[in-house]
Each structure stands twice: as C-alpha cells, then as structure tokens.
PDB file of C-alpha atoms in Angstrom:
ATOM      1  CA  MET H   5     117.413  63.667 -49.830  1.00  0.00           C
ATOM      2  CA  SER H   6     113.976  65.198 -50.409  1.00  0.00           C
ATOM      3  CA  ARG H   7     110.880  63.988 -48.685  1.00  0.00           C
ATOM      4  CA  TRP H   8     109.559  62.420 -51.823  1.00  0.00           C
ATOM      5  CA  MET H   9     112.794  60.557 -52.322  1.00  0.00           C
ATOM      6  CA  ARG H  10     112.673  59.225 -48.727  1.00  0.00           C
ATOM      7  CA  ILE H  11     108.966  58.095 -49.382  1.00  0.00           C
ATOM      8  CA  LEU H  12     110.044  56.315 -52.599  1.00  0.00           C
ATOM      9  CA  TYR H  13     113.003  54.709 -50.774  1.00  0.00           C
ATOM     10  CA  HIS H  14     110.852  53.320 -47.988  1.00  0.00           C
ATOM     11  CA  LEU H  15     108.067  52.181 -50.354  1.00  0.00           C
ATOM     12  CA  CYS H  16     110.636  50.285 -52.606  1.00  0.00           C
ATOM     13  CA  ARG H  17     112.434  48.845 -49.703  1.00  0.00           C
ATOM     14  CA  LEU H  18     109.359  47.615 -47.928  1.00  0.00           C
ATOM     15  CA  SER H  19     107.763  46.236 -51.098  1.00  0.00           C
ATOM     16  CA  LEU H  20     110.960  44.397 -52.135  1.00  0.00           C
ATOM     17  CA  GLY H  21     111.579  43.009 -48.650  1.00  0.00           C
ATOM     18  CA  GLY H  22     107.962  41.937 -48.148  1.00  0.00           C
ATOM     19  CA  LEU H  23     107.776  40.171 -51.551  1.00  0.00           C
ATOM     20  CA  PHE H  24     110.936  38.243 -50.944  1.00  0.00           C
ATOM     21  CA  VAL H  25     110.124  37.214 -47.508  1.00  0.00           C
ATOM     22  CA  TRP H  26     106.704  35.935 -48.684  1.00  0.00           C
ATOM     23  CA  ALA H  27     108.317  34.225 -51.674  1.00  0.00           C
ATOM     24  CA  GLY H  28     110.936  32.545 -49.478  1.00  0.00           C
ATOM     25  CA  LEU H  29     108.381  31.417 -47.005  1.00  0.00           C
ATOM     26  CA  VAL H  30     106.091  29.932 -49.703  1.00  0.00           C
ATOM     27  CA  LYS H  31     109.063  27.970 -51.156  1.00  0.00           C
ATOM     28  CA  SER H  32     110.415  26.874 -47.876  1.00  0.00           C
ATOM     29  CA  ALA H  33     106.996  25.429 -46.950  1.00  0.00           C
ATOM     30  CA  ASP H  34     107.389  22.747 -49.645  1.00  0.00           C
ATOM     31  CA  VAL H  35     110.956  22.279 -50.573  1.00  0.00           C
ATOM     32  CA  THR H  36     110.244  19.134 -52.651  1.00  0.00           C
ATOM     33  CA  ALA H  37     107.734  21.032 -54.931  1.00  0.00           C
ATOM     34  CA  PHE H  38     110.297  23.871 -55.201  1.00  0.00           C
ATOM     35  CA  ALA H  39     113.074  21.349 -56.137  1.00  0.00           C
ATOM     36  CA  GLY H  40     110.715  20.090 -58.822  1.00  0.00           C
ATOM     37  CA  SER H  41     110.425  23.624 -60.168  1.00  0.00           C
ATOM     38  CA  VAL H  42     114.127  24.076 -60.218  1.00  0.00           C
ATOM     39  CA  ALA H  43     114.619  20.700 -61.970  1.00  0.00           C
ATOM     40  CA  ALA H  44     112.241  21.671 -64.639  1.00  0.00           C
ATOM     41  CA  TYR H  45     114.649  24.189 -65.943  1.00  0.00           C
ATOM     42  CA  GLY H  46     116.988  21.354 -66.776  1.00  0.00           C
ATOM     43  CA  LEU H  47     120.187  23.269 -65.804  1.00  0.00           C
ATOM     44  CA  LEU H  48     121.406  21.553 -62.586  1.00  0.00           C
ATOM     45  CA  PRO H  49     122.320  18.070 -61.726  1.00  0.00           C
ATOM     46  CA  TYR H  50     119.886  16.228 -59.446  1.00  0.00           C
ATOM     47  CA  ALA H  51     121.653  17.156 -56.229  1.00  0.00           C
ATOM     48  CA  GLY H  52     122.003  20.712 -57.242  1.00  0.00           C
ATOM     49  CA  ASN H  53     118.229  21.099 -57.623  1.00  0.00           C
ATOM     50  CA  TYR H  54     117.808  20.112 -54.060  1.00  0.00           C
ATOM     51  CA  LEU H  55     120.634  22.177 -52.892  1.00  0.00           C
ATOM     52  CA  VAL H  56     119.120  25.301 -54.542  1.00  0.00           C
ATOM     53  CA  ALA H  57     115.604  24.387 -53.233  1.00  0.00           C
ATOM     54  CA  ALA H  58     116.926  23.853 -49.697  1.00  0.00           C
ATOM     55  CA  THR H  59     118.966  27.147 -49.462  1.00  0.00           C
ATOM     56  CA  LEU H  60     117.472  29.779 -51.827  1.00  0.00           C
ATOM     57  CA  PRO H  61     114.218  30.297 -49.870  1.00  0.00           C
ATOM     58  CA  TYR H  62     116.057  31.152 -46.640  1.00  0.00           C
ATOM     59  CA  VAL H  63     118.494  33.455 -48.467  1.00  0.00           C
ATOM     60  CA  GLU H  64     115.413  35.315 -49.767  1.00  0.00           C
ATOM     61  CA  VAL H  65     113.834  35.503 -46.416  1.00  0.00           C
ATOM     62  CA  LEU H  66     116.975  36.819 -44.690  1.00  0.00           C
ATOM     63  CA  ALA H  67     117.579  39.426 -47.246  1.00  0.00           C
ATOM     64  CA  GLY H  68     113.990  40.423 -47.327  1.00  0.00           C
ATOM     65  CA  ALA H  69     113.937  40.602 -43.479  1.00  0.00           C
ATOM     66  CA  LEU H  70     117.009  42.866 -43.581  1.00  0.00           C
ATOM     67  CA  LEU H  71     115.204  45.247 -45.853  1.00  0.00           C
ATOM     68  CA  LEU H  72     112.041  45.173 -43.809  1.00  0.00           C
ATOM     69  CA  ALA H  73     114.282  45.987 -40.683  1.00  0.00           C
ATOM     70  CA  ASN H  74     116.105  48.692 -42.592  1.00  0.00           C
ATOM     71  CA  ARG H  75     119.397  47.011 -41.802  1.00  0.00           C
ATOM     72  CA  LYS H  76     122.252  46.269 -44.318  1.00  0.00           C
ATOM     73  CA  VAL H  77     120.022  47.653 -47.022  1.00  0.00           C
ATOM     74  CA  ARG H  78     122.627  48.079 -49.685  1.00  0.00           C
ATOM     75  CA  PRO H  79     124.048  44.571 -49.464  1.00  0.00           C
ATOM     76  CA  ALA H  80     120.529  43.012 -49.199  1.00  0.00           C
ATOM     77  CA  SER H  81     119.208  45.007 -52.233  1.00  0.00           C
ATOM     78  CA  LEU H  82     122.361  44.185 -54.170  1.00  0.00           C
ATOM     79  CA  LEU H  83     121.879  40.495 -53.455  1.00  0.00           C
ATOM     80  CA  LEU H  84     118.245  40.475 -54.280  1.00  0.00           C
ATOM     81  CA  GLY H  85     118.834  42.451 -57.471  1.00  0.00           C
ATOM     82  CA  GLY H  86     121.590  40.077 -58.521  1.00  0.00           C
ATOM     83  CA  MET H  87     119.486  37.028 -57.650  1.00  0.00           C
ATOM     84  CA  THR H  88     116.593  38.506 -59.665  1.00  0.00           C
ATOM     85  CA  LEU H  89     118.817  39.178 -62.639  1.00  0.00           C
ATOM     86  CA  LEU H  90     119.922  35.525 -62.540  1.00  0.00           C
ATOM     87  CA  PHE H  91     116.289  34.436 -62.292  1.00  0.00           C
ATOM     88  CA  MET H  92     115.523  36.427 -65.364  1.00  0.00           C
ATOM     89  CA  ILE H  93     118.532  34.922 -67.381  1.00  0.00           C
ATOM     90  CA  VAL H  94     117.383  31.386 -66.414  1.00  0.00           C
ATOM     91  CA  LEU H  95     113.817  32.118 -67.128  1.00  0.00           C
ATOM     92  CA  ALA H  96     114.603  33.653 -70.512  1.00  0.00           C
ATOM     93  CA  SER H  97     116.826  30.501 -71.254  1.00  0.00           C
ATOM     94  CA  ALA H  98     113.830  28.224 -70.499  1.00  0.00           C
ATOM     95  CA  TRP H  99     111.639  30.297 -72.671  1.00  0.00           C
ATOM     96  CA  TRP H 100     114.052  30.432 -75.616  1.00  0.00           C
ATOM     97  CA  ARG H 101     114.435  26.564 -75.315  1.00  0.00           C
ATOM     98  CA  GLY H 102     110.745  26.201 -75.568  1.00  0.00           C
ATOM     99  CA  LEU H 103     110.085  24.814 -72.097  1.00  0.00           C
ATOM    100  CA  ASP H 104     106.515  25.170 -70.820  1.00  0.00           C
ATOM    101  CA  ILE H 105     107.187  25.485 -67.189  1.00  0.00           C
ATOM    102  CA  ASP H 106     106.202  27.716 -64.363  1.00  0.00           C
ATOM    103  CA  CYS H 107     108.913  29.904 -62.878  1.00  0.00           C
ATOM    104  CA  GLY H 108     108.397  28.454 -59.432  1.00  0.00           C
ATOM    105  CA  CYS H 109     108.905  32.024 -57.987  1.00  0.00           C
ATOM    106  CA  PHE H 110     105.867  32.548 -55.757  1.00  0.00           C
ATOM    107  CA  ARG H 111     103.874  29.302 -56.117  1.00  0.00           C
ATOM    108  CA  PRO H 112     106.119  26.348 -56.764  1.00  0.00           C
ATOM    109  CA  ASP H 113     103.214  23.951 -57.068  1.00  0.00           C
ATOM    110  CA  ALA H 114     100.834  26.193 -59.137  1.00  0.00           C
ATOM    111  CA  GLU H 115      98.193  24.474 -61.209  1.00  0.00           C
ATOM    112  CA  ASN H 116      98.032  27.444 -63.574  1.00  0.00           C
ATOM    113  CA  PRO H 117     101.627  28.385 -64.412  1.00  0.00           C
ATOM    114  CA  THR H 118     102.688  31.990 -64.909  1.00  0.00           C
ATOM    115  CA  PRO H 119     103.480  32.657 -68.577  1.00  0.00           C
ATOM    116  CA  PRO H 120     107.237  33.424 -69.041  1.00  0.00           C
ATOM    117  CA  ALA H 121     106.644  36.861 -70.373  1.00  0.00           C
ATOM    118  CA  VAL H 122     104.633  37.907 -67.382  1.00  0.00           C
ATOM    119  CA  ALA H 123     107.268  36.414 -65.020  1.00  0.00           C
ATOM    120  CA  LEU H 124     109.994  38.329 -66.895  1.00  0.00           C
ATOM    121  CA  LEU H 125     108.074  41.585 -66.551  1.00  0.00           C
ATOM    122  CA  ARG H 126     107.428  41.001 -62.856  1.00  0.00           C
ATOM    123  CA  ASP H 127     111.180  40.286 -62.391  1.00  0.00           C
ATOM    124  CA  ALA H 128     112.051  43.494 -64.279  1.00  0.00           C
ATOM    125  CA  GLY H 129     109.836  45.405 -61.799  1.00  0.00           C
ATOM    126  CA  LEU H 130     111.610  43.662 -58.930  1.00  0.00           C
ATOM    127  CA  LEU H 131     114.988  44.520 -60.391  1.00  0.00           C
ATOM    128  CA  ALA H 132     113.892  48.161 -60.706  1.00  0.00           C
ATOM    129  CA  LEU H 133     112.796  48.037 -56.906  1.00  0.00           C
ATOM    130  CA  ALA H 134     116.139  46.706 -56.013  1.00  0.00           C
ATOM    131  CA  ALA H 135     118.013  49.249 -58.091  1.00  0.00           C
ATOM    132  CA  VAL H 136     116.051  52.197 -56.617  1.00  0.00           C
ATOM    133  CA  THR H 137     116.457  50.867 -53.032  1.00  0.00           C
ATOM    134  CA  PHE H 138     120.231  50.376 -53.568  1.00  0.00           C
ATOM    135  CA  ARG H 139     120.712  53.807 -55.039  1.00  0.00           C
ATOM    136  CA  LEU H 140     118.665  55.836 -52.711  1.00  0.00           C
ATOM    137  CA  ARG H 141     120.033  54.123 -49.586  1.00  0.00           C
ATOM    138  CA  GLY H 142     123.310  55.769 -50.548  1.00  0.00           C
ATOM    139  CA  GLY H 143     121.659  59.027 -49.491  1.00  0.00           C
ATOM    140  CA  THR H 144     122.472  60.658 -52.859  1.00  0.00           C
ATOM    141  CA  VAL H 145     119.865  61.518 -55.466  1.00  0.00           C
ATOM    142  CA  PRO H 146     121.330  62.489 -58.772  1.00  0.00           C
ATOM    143  CA  ARG H 147     120.662  66.143 -59.612  1.00  0.00           C
ATOM    144  CA  PRO H 148     119.939  67.415 -63.085  1.00  0.00           C
ATOM    145  CA  ARG H 149     123.020  68.997 -64.724  1.00  0.00           C
ATOM    146  CA  GLU H 150     122.764  72.710 -65.291  1.00  0.00           C
TER     147      GLU H 150
END
C-alpha cells in the first residue's frame, strides 16, 4: 500500500471512529431524549424505542473505539457502515412520510433540527468513510487495468 493510501486509511479510520464515539457518548448522556428521537420516527413499539436508545449508543462507542485503537477495523467499519445505511433508510422513510423531525444523530435534544437532506448527505459521507476504511484495511488497493 502506498504512503498516501496509508494516510487516507488512517484519516478515514480516525475520523469515523471519533465521530461515532462522540455521537454515542452524546446519546448515552440522555437516553430518554434519544428514545424520544427514536420514537419520533414512528417505526418501533414503545419498548423498542427504549431498547434502541439504551443499546445503540454503546454499540457506536464500542465500534468507534475499536477504530480509534486500530483493532478489529474491518468488522467495526462494516458494522458502522451497515448502521449508517440503515440510518439513511430510516431517515429517508421519515422524510418521504413528511415527518418534520430531527435525526437525533448527534444532538438528540436539539432545538434547531438538522434538515433531512443535510442529515442524508452527512450520512453518505460517513458511509463513504466506512467503505474506504473497510477497503483499505484489507491491505489491497485496486490498481488500474492496463
């Protein structure tokens, strides 16, 4: 792997890990507010909202910490990429249904909600970080065909 690819790998890994550790810590600080954000999507039963709110932040912190520690990088980036894709689907569903809600991603009790289009773009960037991290951790960089 070239020097630039190693630098790109570490930048993506550290950015993704740091963002998810931060997001998980913010959500875990007020599980009740996060449960309210989850409930606003109208997809889960009452108990399901609290189950997600009580577990998801810690999964995010754990996977993010693994990326920051450069351990189990492929499983952690795959998990975070899959979760981000699911977040995007749920957010797009809420947007399509005309719900005027905040995604609850980084500030579950925000007074000024993030517009869904902005949240989807941000999540697309996170998905790209996860994909690059997963791909480059394999140690192979695709070469142009001759």
